[in-house]
PDB file of C-alpha atoms in Angstrom:
ATOM      1  CA  TRP A  24      -2.381  16.361   3.446  1.00 36.00           C
ATOM      2  CA  ARG A  25      -0.478  14.233   6.068  1.00 40.00           C
ATOM      3  CA  GLY A  26       3.179  12.552   5.507  1.00 46.00           C
ATOM      4  CA  VAL A  27       4.157  14.109   3.051  1.00 50.00           C
ATOM      5  CA  ALA A  28       8.273  13.130   1.441  1.00 56.00           C
ATOM      6  CA  VAL A  29       9.730  16.314   0.237  1.00 53.00           C
ATOM      7  CA  ARG A  30      11.710  15.259  -2.259  1.00 57.00           C
ATOM      8  CA  GLY A  31      15.025  17.934  -3.463  1.00 58.00           C
ATOM      9  CA  ASP A  32      11.969  20.970  -3.881  1.00 68.00           C
ATOM     10  CA  VAL A  33       9.047  18.858  -4.615  1.00 77.00           C
ATOM     11  CA  GLU A  34       6.202  17.486  -2.245  1.00 80.00           C
ATOM     12  CA  VAL A  35       5.580  13.402  -3.102  1.00 89.00           C
ATOM     13  CA  MET A  36       3.153  11.444  -1.461  1.00 89.00           C
ATOM     14  CA  SER A  37       3.450   6.537  -1.525  1.00 93.00           C
ATOM     15  CA  ARG A  38       0.669   4.860  -1.875  1.00 95.00           C
ATOM     16  CA  GLU A  39      -0.579   4.914   1.149  1.00 95.00           C
ATOM     17  CA  GLN A  40      -1.581   8.426   1.524  1.00 94.00           C
ATOM     18  CA  LEU A  41      -3.317   8.983  -1.433  1.00 96.00           C
ATOM     19  CA  ASP A  42      -7.962   8.311  -1.583  1.00 95.00           C
ATOM     20  CA  PRO A  43      -8.615   5.365  -3.143  1.00 96.00           C
ATOM     21  CA  TRP A  44      -9.796   7.114  -6.228  1.00 97.00           C
ATOM     22  CA  GLN A  45      -5.867   8.124  -6.419  1.00 97.00           C
ATOM     23  CA  LYS A  46      -4.853   4.816  -4.839  1.00 97.00           C
ATOM     24  CA  PHE A  47      -6.716   3.359  -8.438  1.00 97.00           C
ATOM     25  CA  ALA A  48      -4.514   5.710 -10.519  1.00 98.00           C
ATOM     26  CA  TYR A  49      -1.844   4.321  -9.089  1.00 97.00           C
ATOM     27  CA  ASP A  50      -2.171   0.904  -9.504  1.00 97.00           C
ATOM     28  CA  ILE A  51      -3.451   1.323 -12.806  1.00 96.00           C
ATOM     29  CA  VAL A  52      -0.428   3.482 -14.263  1.00 97.00           C
ATOM     30  CA  CYS A  53       2.397   0.686 -11.445  1.00 96.00           C
ATOM     31  CA  ALA A  54       0.825  -2.666 -13.394  1.00 93.00           C
ATOM     32  CA  ARG A  55       3.214  -2.227 -16.301  1.00 83.00           C
ATOM     33  CA  SER A  56       3.703  -6.254 -16.030  1.00 78.00           C
ATOM     34  CA  SER A  57       0.291  -7.515 -15.269  1.00 80.00           C
ATOM     35  CA  ARG A  58      -1.031  -4.989 -19.586  1.00 83.00           C
ATOM     36  CA  SER A  59      -0.802  -6.957 -22.777  1.00 84.00           C
ATOM     37  CA  LYS A  60      -0.467  -3.653 -24.776  1.00 90.00           C
ATOM     38  CA  ALA A  61       0.795   0.034 -23.755  1.00 93.00           C
ATOM     39  CA  LEU A  62      -1.503   2.375 -21.451  1.00 96.00           C
ATOM     40  CA  ARG A  63      -3.649   5.051 -22.701  1.00 97.00           C
ATOM     41  CA  MET A  64      -5.460   6.714 -19.808  1.00 97.00           C
ATOM     42  CA  PHE A  65      -7.278   9.519 -19.088  1.00 98.00           C
ATOM     43  CA  LEU A  66      -6.535  11.153 -15.153  1.00 98.00           C
ATOM     44  CA  THR A  67      -8.692  14.018 -14.335  1.00 97.00           C
ATOM     45  CA  GLY A  68     -11.560  14.962 -11.804  1.00 95.00           C
ATOM     46  CA  ALA A  69     -12.528  18.719 -10.582  1.00 91.00           C
ATOM     47  CA  ALA A  70     -10.234  21.492  -8.587  1.00 89.00           C
ATOM     48  CA  GLY A  71      -8.705  19.942  -5.514  1.00 90.00           C
ATOM     49  CA  THR A  72      -9.478  16.364  -6.331  1.00 94.00           C
ATOM     50  CA  GLY A  73      -5.405  15.989  -6.106  1.00 94.00           C
ATOM     51  CA  LYS A  74      -4.587  14.834 -10.037  1.00 96.00           C
ATOM     52  CA  SER A  75      -0.766  16.671  -9.592  1.00 94.00           C
ATOM     53  CA  ARG A  76      -0.231  14.176  -6.489  1.00 93.00           C
ATOM     54  CA  THR A  77      -1.306  11.028  -7.820  1.00 97.00           C
ATOM     55  CA  VAL A  78       0.485  11.886 -11.167  1.00 97.00           C
ATOM     56  CA  ARG A  79       3.289  13.405  -9.488  1.00 95.00           C
ATOM     57  CA  SER A  80       2.650  10.170  -7.012  1.00 96.00           C
ATOM     58  CA  PHE A  81       2.835   7.318  -9.517  1.00 97.00           C
ATOM     59  CA  VAL A  82       6.012   9.028 -12.106  1.00 97.00           C
ATOM     60  CA  GLN A  83       8.209   8.644  -8.559  1.00 95.00           C
ATOM     61  CA  ALA A  84       7.142   5.070  -8.453  1.00 96.00           C
ATOM     62  CA  ARG A  85       7.837   4.403 -12.049  1.00 96.00           C
ATOM     63  CA  LYS A  86      11.035   6.348 -11.507  1.00 96.00           C
ATOM     64  CA  GLU A  87      12.181   3.698  -8.583  1.00 95.00           C
ATOM     65  CA  MET A  88      10.596   0.496 -11.060  1.00 95.00           C
ATOM     66  CA  ALA A  89      12.488   1.557 -13.769  1.00 95.00           C
ATOM     67  CA  SER A  90      16.169   2.374 -11.491  1.00 95.00           C
ATOM     68  CA  GLU A  91      15.233  -1.000  -9.518  1.00 94.00           C
ATOM     69  CA  SER A  92      14.775  -2.959 -13.077  1.00 93.00           C
ATOM     70  CA  LYS A  93      18.629  -2.319 -14.004  1.00 92.00           C
ATOM     71  CA  ARG A  94      19.567  -2.316 -11.549  1.00 91.00           C
ATOM     72  CA  ALA A  95      19.421  -5.830 -11.322  1.00 92.00           C
ATOM     73  CA  GLU A  96      20.112  -5.869 -14.595  1.00 90.00           C
ATOM     74  CA  LEU A  97      23.058  -4.554 -14.253  1.00 88.00           C
ATOM     75  CA  SER A  98      24.361  -6.542 -10.864  1.00 86.00           C
ATOM     76  CA  CYS A  99      23.261  -9.721 -13.199  1.00 87.00           C
ATOM     77  CA  LYS A 100      26.648  -8.299 -15.017  1.00 83.00           C
ATOM     78  CA  GLY A 101      29.223  -7.779 -12.008  1.00 81.00           C
ATOM     79  CA  LEU A 102      29.072  -4.058 -12.001  1.00 81.00           C
ATOM     80  CA  GLU A 103      29.607  -2.421  -8.705  1.00 81.00           C
ATOM     81  CA  GLY A 104      30.466   1.002  -6.749  1.00 86.00           C
ATOM     82  CA  ALA A 105      30.242   4.637  -8.023  1.00 84.00           C
ATOM     83  CA  ASP A 106      29.757   3.506 -12.199  1.00 86.00           C
ATOM     84  CA  LEU A 107      26.285   0.991 -10.891  1.00 89.00           C
ATOM     85  CA  GLU A 108      24.995   3.791  -8.905  1.00 91.00           C
ATOM     86  CA  GLN A 109      25.151   6.092 -12.197  1.00 92.00           C
ATOM     87  CA  GLN A 110      23.340   4.017 -14.422  1.00 92.00           C
ATOM     88  CA  VAL A 111      20.650   3.096 -12.024  1.00 93.00           C
ATOM     89  CA  GLU A 112      19.938   6.798 -11.143  1.00 93.00           C
ATOM     90  CA  GLU A 113      19.396   7.102 -14.790  1.00 94.00           C
ATOM     91  CA  ALA A 114      17.529   5.585 -15.797  1.00 94.00           C
ATOM     92  CA  GLY A 115      15.301   5.890 -13.328  1.00 94.00           C
ATOM     93  CA  GLU A 116      15.438   9.875 -14.658  1.00 95.00           C
ATOM     94  CA  ASP A 117      15.164   8.683 -17.825  1.00 95.00           C
ATOM     95  CA  SER A 118      12.462   6.303 -17.172  1.00 96.00           C
ATOM     96  CA  CYS A 119       9.286   8.519 -17.602  1.00 97.00           C
ATOM     97  CA  VAL A 120       9.080  12.308 -19.908  1.00 97.00           C
ATOM     98  CA  LEU A 121       6.600  14.946 -18.467  1.00 97.00           C
ATOM     99  CA  ALA A 122       5.159  17.643 -20.748  1.00 97.00           C
ATOM    100  CA  ALA A 123       2.344  21.036 -20.273  1.00 96.00           C
ATOM    101  CA  PRO A 124       1.330  22.997 -23.488  1.00 95.00           C
ATOM    102  CA  THR A 125       2.762  26.446 -20.970  1.00 93.00           C
ATOM    103  CA  GLY A 126       5.962  26.608 -18.906  1.00 93.00           C
ATOM    104  CA  CYS A 127       3.921  27.438 -15.973  1.00 93.00           C
ATOM    105  CA  ALA A 128       1.981  24.014 -16.537  1.00 92.00           C
ATOM    106  CA  SER A 129       5.839  22.475 -16.612  1.00 92.00           C
ATOM    107  CA  PHE A 130       6.616  24.308 -13.677  1.00 91.00           C
ATOM    108  CA  GLN A 131       4.026  23.416 -11.591  1.00 89.00           C
ATOM    109  CA  MET A 132       4.232  19.430 -12.426  1.00 90.00           C
ATOM    110  CA  LYS A 133       8.073  19.282 -11.200  1.00 89.00           C
ATOM    111  CA  LEU A 134      10.125  16.344 -11.451  1.00 90.00           C
ATOM    112  CA  GLY A 135      12.216  17.240 -15.070  1.00 91.00           C
ATOM    113  CA  ALA A 136       9.203  18.481 -16.944  1.00 93.00           C
ATOM    114  CA  ALA A 137       9.377  20.719 -19.625  1.00 95.00           C
ATOM    115  CA  THR A 138       6.647  22.099 -22.199  1.00 96.00           C
ATOM    116  CA  ILE A 139       6.121  20.065 -25.440  1.00 96.00           C
ATOM    117  CA  HIS A 140       6.939  22.600 -27.617  1.00 96.00           C
ATOM    118  CA  ARG A 141      10.286  21.086 -26.094  1.00 96.00           C
ATOM    119  CA  VAL A 142      10.188  17.962 -25.152  1.00 97.00           C
ATOM    120  CA  PHE A 143       9.164  17.480 -28.514  1.00 96.00           C
ATOM    121  CA  GLY A 144       9.898  19.597 -31.024  1.00 95.00           C
ATOM    122  CA  VAL A 145       6.959  21.040 -31.706  1.00 94.00           C
ATOM    123  CA  PRO A 146       6.510  24.745 -32.673  1.00 91.00           C
ATOM    124  CA  VAL A 147       4.392  26.692 -32.332  1.00 88.00           C
ATOM    125  CA  GLY A 148       3.466  27.567 -35.867  1.00 90.00           C
ATOM    126  CA  PHE A 149       4.507  25.869 -39.197  1.00 94.00           C
ATOM    127  CA  CYS A 150       5.204  21.985 -37.910  1.00 95.00           C
ATOM    128  CA  GLY A 151       7.088  19.923 -41.321  1.00 95.00           C
ATOM    129  CA  PRO A 152      10.447  17.852 -41.369  1.00 95.00           C
ATOM    130  CA  THR A 153      12.848  18.007 -39.158  1.00 94.00           C
ATOM    131  CA  ARG A 154      15.102  18.769 -42.168  1.00 92.00           C
ATOM    132  CA  ASN A 155      18.800  16.906 -40.453  1.00 94.00           C
ATOM    133  CA  LYS A 156      18.370  14.404 -38.311  1.00 93.00           C
ATOM    134  CA  ARG A 157      22.305  14.373 -37.205  1.00 95.00           C
ATOM    135  CA  ALA A 158      21.336  17.877 -35.146  1.00 96.00           C
ATOM    136  CA  ASP A 159      22.615  17.858 -31.603  1.00 96.00           C
ATOM    137  CA  GLY A 160      18.681  18.784 -30.035  1.00 94.00           C
ATOM    138  CA  PHE A 161      16.857  16.228 -32.631  1.00 96.00           C
ATOM    139  CA  LEU A 162      19.779  12.889 -31.589  1.00 97.00           C
ATOM    140  CA  LYS A 163      19.415  14.438 -27.445  1.00 96.00           C
ATOM    141  CA  ARG A 164      14.994  14.894 -28.035  1.00 96.00           C
ATOM    142  CA  SER A 165      15.497  10.863 -30.016  1.00 96.00           C
ATOM    143  CA  ARG A 166      17.354   9.148 -27.449  1.00 96.00           C
ATOM    144  CA  ARG A 167      15.256  10.934 -24.450  1.00 96.00           C
ATOM    145  CA  LEU A 168      12.318  10.087 -26.052  1.00 96.00           C
ATOM    146  CA  ARG A 169      13.149   6.194 -27.005  1.00 96.00           C
ATOM    147  CA  ALA A 170      15.085   5.769 -23.056  1.00 96.00           C
ATOM    148  CA  ALA A 171      11.517   6.890 -21.499  1.00 97.00           C
ATOM    149  CA  LEU A 172       8.659   3.809 -21.079  1.00 96.00           C
ATOM    150  CA  LEU A 173       5.950   6.578 -19.738  1.00 97.00           C
ATOM    151  CA  TYR A 174       4.560  10.088 -20.790  1.00 98.00           C
ATOM    152  CA  VAL A 175       2.805  11.929 -19.172  1.00 98.00           C
ATOM    153  CA  LEU A 176       0.716  15.846 -20.640  1.00 98.00           C
ATOM    154  CA  ASP A 177      -0.595  18.200 -17.848  1.00 97.00           C
ATOM    155  CA  GLU A 178      -3.517  20.228 -19.183  1.00 96.00           C
ATOM    156  CA  PHE A 179      -4.831  18.139 -21.886  1.00 97.00           C
ATOM    157  CA  SER A 180      -7.691  21.164 -22.012  1.00 96.00           C
ATOM    158  CA  MET A 181      -5.083  23.181 -23.378  1.00 96.00           C
ATOM    159  CA  ILE A 182      -4.155  21.188 -26.774  1.00 96.00           C
ATOM    160  CA  GLY A 183      -6.029  21.262 -28.754  1.00 95.00           C
ATOM    161  CA  ARG A 184      -6.727  19.054 -32.458  1.00 95.00           C
ATOM    162  CA  GLN A 185      -3.706  20.052 -34.424  1.00 95.00           C
ATOM    163  CA  MET A 186      -0.636  20.236 -31.797  1.00 96.00           C
ATOM    164  CA  LEU A 187      -1.820  16.910 -30.703  1.00 96.00           C
ATOM    165  CA  GLY A 188      -1.344  15.868 -34.191  1.00 96.00           C
ATOM    166  CA  LYS A 189       1.759  17.729 -34.212  1.00 96.00           C
ATOM    167  CA  ILE A 190       2.929  15.223 -30.857  1.00 97.00           C
ATOM    168  CA  VAL A 191       2.755  12.164 -33.581  1.00 96.00           C
ATOM    169  CA  PHE A 192       3.999  13.870 -36.513  1.00 95.00           C
ATOM    170  CA  ARG A 193       6.663  14.309 -33.900  1.00 96.00           C
ATOM    171  CA  ALA A 194       7.108  10.635 -32.514  1.00 95.00           C
ATOM    172  CA  GLN A 195       6.482   9.223 -36.278  1.00 94.00           C
ATOM    173  CA  GLU A 196       9.811  10.285 -36.934  1.00 94.00           C
ATOM    174  CA  ILE A 197      11.060   8.549 -34.324  1.00 94.00           C
ATOM    175  CA  PHE A 198       9.631   5.352 -33.660  1.00 93.00           C
ATOM    176  CA  GLY A 199       8.399   4.952 -36.912  1.00 87.00           C
ATOM    177  CA  HIS A 200       5.212   4.760 -37.722  1.00 74.00           C
ATOM    178  CA  PRO A 201       4.139   0.114 -36.120  1.00 63.00           C
ATOM    179  CA  GLU A 202       1.254  -0.491 -36.443  1.00 66.00           C
ATOM    180  CA  GLY A 203       0.168   2.982 -37.286  1.00 69.00           C
ATOM    181  CA  GLN A 204       0.337   3.382 -33.352  1.00 80.00           C
ATOM    182  CA  PRO A 205       2.367   6.480 -32.047  1.00 89.00           C
ATOM    183  CA  PHE A 206       4.597   5.793 -28.978  1.00 92.00           C
ATOM    184  CA  PRO A 207       4.337   2.163 -29.069  1.00 90.00           C
ATOM    185  CA  GLU A 208       4.943  -0.011 -26.509  1.00 91.00           C
ATOM    186  CA  ARG A 209       4.981   3.499 -24.467  1.00 94.00           C
ATOM    187  CA  ASP A 210       1.915   4.370 -21.535  1.00 97.00           C
ATOM    188  CA  PHE A 211       0.345   7.460 -21.992  1.00 97.00           C
ATOM    189  CA  VAL A 212      -1.190   9.587 -19.523  1.00 98.00           C
ATOM    190  CA  LEU A 213      -3.446  12.837 -20.694  1.00 98.00           C
ATOM    191  CA  ALA A 214      -4.031  14.271 -16.669  1.00 98.00           C
ATOM    192  CA  GLY A 215      -6.057  17.912 -16.919  1.00 96.00           C
ATOM    193  CA  ASP A 216      -9.539  18.863 -16.538  1.00 94.00           C
ATOM    194  CA  PRO A 217     -11.755  19.285 -19.733  1.00 90.00           C
ATOM    195  CA  LYS A 218     -14.293  22.278 -18.029  1.00 88.00           C
ATOM    196  CA  GLN A 219     -10.290  24.260 -17.921  1.00 89.00           C
ATOM    197  CA  ALA A 220      -8.289  26.744 -20.075  1.00 90.00           C
ATOM    198  CA  GLN A 221      -8.582  25.646 -23.559  1.00 92.00           C
ATOM    199  CA  PRO A 222      -6.945  25.525 -26.783  1.00 91.00           C
ATOM    200  CA  VAL A 223      -5.926  28.965 -28.017  1.00 86.00           C
ATOM    201  CA  GLY A 224      -6.207  29.610 -31.411  1.00 86.00           C
ATOM    202  CA  GLU A 225      -7.266  25.958 -32.047  1.00 90.00           C
ATOM    203  CA  GLU A 226      -9.717  23.631 -32.054  1.00 92.00           C
ATOM    204  CA  ALA A 227     -10.808  21.763 -28.879  1.00 93.00           C
ATOM    205  CA  MET A 228      -9.252  18.426 -28.335  1.00 93.00           C
ATOM    206  CA  TYR A 229     -12.796  16.714 -27.784  1.00 93.00           C
ATOM    207  CA  LYS A 230     -14.045  18.302 -30.436  1.00 93.00           C
ATOM    208  CA  GLU A 231     -15.481  15.023 -33.485  1.00 95.00           C
ATOM    209  CA  GLY A 232     -14.896  15.281 -37.362  1.00 94.00           C
ATOM    210  CA  ALA A 233     -12.497  16.005 -40.078  1.00 94.00           C
ATOM    211  CA  TYR A 234     -11.034  19.426 -40.438  1.00 94.00           C
ATOM    212  CA  THR A 235     -13.642  21.963 -40.875  1.00 90.00           C
ATOM    213  CA  GLY A 236     -11.164  25.267 -41.089  1.00 90.00           C
ATOM    214  CA  ARG A 237      -9.694  27.954 -42.885  1.00 88.00           C
ATOM    215  CA  GLY A 238      -4.921  27.060 -41.629  1.00 88.00           C
ATOM    216  CA  LEU A 239      -3.165  25.633 -42.966  1.00 90.00           C
ATOM    217  CA  ASN A 240       0.199  24.739 -42.361  1.00 93.00           C
ATOM    218  CA  LYS A 241       3.049  25.861 -44.258  1.00 93.00           C
ATOM    219  CA  PRO A 242       6.016  28.563 -43.567  1.00 92.00           C
ATOM    220  CA  ARG A 243       5.491  32.282 -43.690  1.00 89.00           C
ATOM    221  CA  LYS A 244       7.812  32.387 -46.312  1.00 89.00           C
ATOM    222  CA  GLY A 245       8.581  29.537 -49.294  1.00 89.00           C
ATOM    223  CA  GLN A 246       7.011  26.825 -50.125  1.00 91.00           C
ATOM    224  CA  ALA A 247       6.602  23.748 -48.173  1.00 91.00           C
ATOM    225  CA  PRO A 248       8.490  20.651 -47.818  1.00 93.00           C
ATOM    226  CA  SER A 249       8.424  17.689 -49.219  1.00 93.00           C
ATOM    227  CA  GLY A 250       6.549  15.313 -46.094  1.00 93.00           C
ATOM    228  CA  THR A 251       4.904  18.238 -44.927  1.00 95.00           C
ATOM    229  CA  PRO A 252       1.146  17.278 -43.369  1.00 95.00           C
ATOM    230  CA  ALA A 253      -1.215  18.910 -44.309  1.00 95.00           C
ATOM    231  CA  MET A 254      -3.975  20.963 -41.399  1.00 95.00           C
ATOM    232  CA  SER A 255      -6.505  18.375 -42.175  1.00 95.00           C
ATOM    233  CA  ALA A 256      -3.804  15.339 -41.521  1.00 95.00           C
ATOM    234  CA  LEU A 257      -2.312  16.904 -38.475  1.00 95.00           C
ATOM    235  CA  THR A 258      -6.102  16.902 -37.179  1.00 96.00           C
ATOM    236  CA  GLU A 259      -6.823  13.122 -38.382  1.00 95.00           C
ATOM    237  CA  SER A 260      -3.684  11.724 -36.216  1.00 94.00           C
ATOM    238  CA  GLY A 261      -4.670  13.811 -32.788  1.00 95.00           C
ATOM    239  CA  LEU A 262      -7.896  12.622 -33.353  1.00 96.00           C
ATOM    240  CA  LEU A 263      -7.284   9.234 -33.671  1.00 94.00           C
ATOM    241  CA  PHE A 264      -4.378   9.278 -31.228  1.00 95.00           C
ATOM    242  CA  ARG A 265      -6.825  10.415 -29.028  1.00 96.00           C
ATOM    243  CA  LYS A 266      -9.625   8.143 -29.591  1.00 95.00           C
ATOM    244  CA  SER A 267      -6.912   5.230 -28.743  1.00 94.00           C
ATOM    245  CA  PHE A 268      -7.602   6.330 -24.810  1.00 96.00           C
ATOM    246  CA  ASP A 269      -9.723   3.601 -23.323  1.00 93.00           C
ATOM    247  CA  ASP A 270      -9.841   4.057 -19.416  1.00 95.00           C
ATOM    248  CA  VAL A 271     -10.925   7.164 -17.783  1.00 97.00           C
ATOM    249  CA  VAL A 272     -10.039   7.764 -13.666  1.00 98.00           C
ATOM    250  CA  VAL A 273     -12.183  10.295 -12.605  1.00 97.00           C
ATOM    251  CA  LEU A 274     -11.068  11.284  -9.427  1.00 97.00           C
ATOM    252  CA  ARG A 275     -13.731  12.615  -6.909  1.00 93.00           C
ATOM    253  CA  ASP A 276     -12.458  13.456  -3.316  1.00 91.00           C
ATOM    254  CA  VAL A 277     -11.823  17.348  -2.769  1.00 87.00           C
ATOM    255  CA  HIS A 278      -8.678  18.141  -1.150  1.00 86.00           C
ATOM    256  CA  ARG A 279      -9.167  21.855  -0.052  1.00 82.00           C
ATOM    257  CA  VAL A 280     -12.123  21.975   2.305  1.00 82.00           C
ATOM    258  CA  ASP A 281     -11.408  21.196   5.938  1.00 83.00           C
ATOM    259  CA  PHE A 282     -14.197  19.774   7.742  1.00 83.00           C
ATOM    260  CA  ASP A 283     -12.202  20.272  11.852  1.00 86.00           C
ATOM    261  CA  THR A 284     -14.926  22.897  13.205  1.00 90.00           C
ATOM    262  CA  SER A 285     -12.693  22.114  16.591  1.00 91.00           C
ATOM    263  CA  GLY A 286     -13.643  25.631  18.970  1.00 93.00           C
ATOM    264  CA  MET A 287     -16.437  26.759  16.690  1.00 93.00           C
ATOM    265  CA  SER A 288     -19.021  27.715  18.466  1.00 94.00           C
ATOM    266  CA  GLU A 289     -22.305  25.099  17.232  1.00 93.00           C
ATOM    267  CA  SER A 290     -24.530  27.628  14.901  1.00 94.00           C
ATOM    268  CA  GLU A 291     -21.221  28.600  13.410  1.00 94.00           C
ATOM    269  CA  GLY A 292     -19.525  24.670  12.695  1.00 93.00           C
ATOM    270  CA  ALA A 293     -23.280  23.976  11.323  1.00 94.00           C
ATOM    271  CA  LYS A 294     -22.903  27.369   9.274  1.00 94.00           C
ATOM    272  CA  TYR A 295     -18.308  25.875   8.305  1.00 93.00           C
ATOM    273  CA  ARG A 296     -20.134  23.135   7.438  1.00 90.00           C
ATOM    274  CA  GLU A 297     -22.414  24.353   5.135  1.00 92.00           C
ATOM    275  CA  GLU A 298     -20.600  26.691   3.657  1.00 91.00           C
ATOM    276  CA  ALA A 299     -18.184  24.300   2.540  1.00 87.00           C
ATOM    277  CA  GLU A 300     -20.097  22.372   1.126  1.00 86.00           C
ATOM    278  CA  ARG A 301     -22.032  24.705  -0.655  1.00 87.00           C
ATOM    279  CA  PHE A 302     -18.101  25.321  -1.959  1.00 80.00           C
ATOM    280  CA  LEU A 303     -17.782  21.367  -2.755  1.00 75.00           C
TER     281      LEU A 303
END
């Protein structure tokens, strides 16, 4: 990778530095104004195809787009100076929400990513209605999710049907139930490789059909409060949300092999290229 821009401790590539399939994904995510409905897209590909770099690239672009839009809005109102710059920066940072199933995966995402549990308020076990919607934690999460226009979940192979249902349940607490669609007017990208790590202790996202397990969505002690969804309902809402994803970009070029054989003999170069092809 040549010409990588380093912003803080994050490597972010411009569109010009992406390969053709990565540019294809970038262009779809960044074409917000030309779409008639919110984006629901899978971004996938084998290891080494640059999924993380592609995500960072279009996330940075969407943040810049949000900042530019906010600057134009505030400039029309006559705002200038430090207040203008602060609000412009905040609009860019707040425009994207990034999350992953584990702390390690969210750390690798960079750009302010956190775990799904923290971002959406999704518990590991029992998932019931939020008791106090005036609590600081709920209000902060609500403001954060409402401000964002792009959501990206990485390592989607580890996100099971029930976890996806819990995300939908929490979203509906904040956004309501507009025509049954969670995250209205927000773009959503699921990135990862379905052949990699699977969910722990639940059903894979790609599984079809109703829930047939024995698990119950109930607290360890006492009764579940009114409004608690059954495990079957969580599964169904997760499945319906997954089925709303009608765009897929498969990255195809693996960048973890260098075909430069300079300094090698002809026979060494031939063997190296053969081994590299076999690796791919």
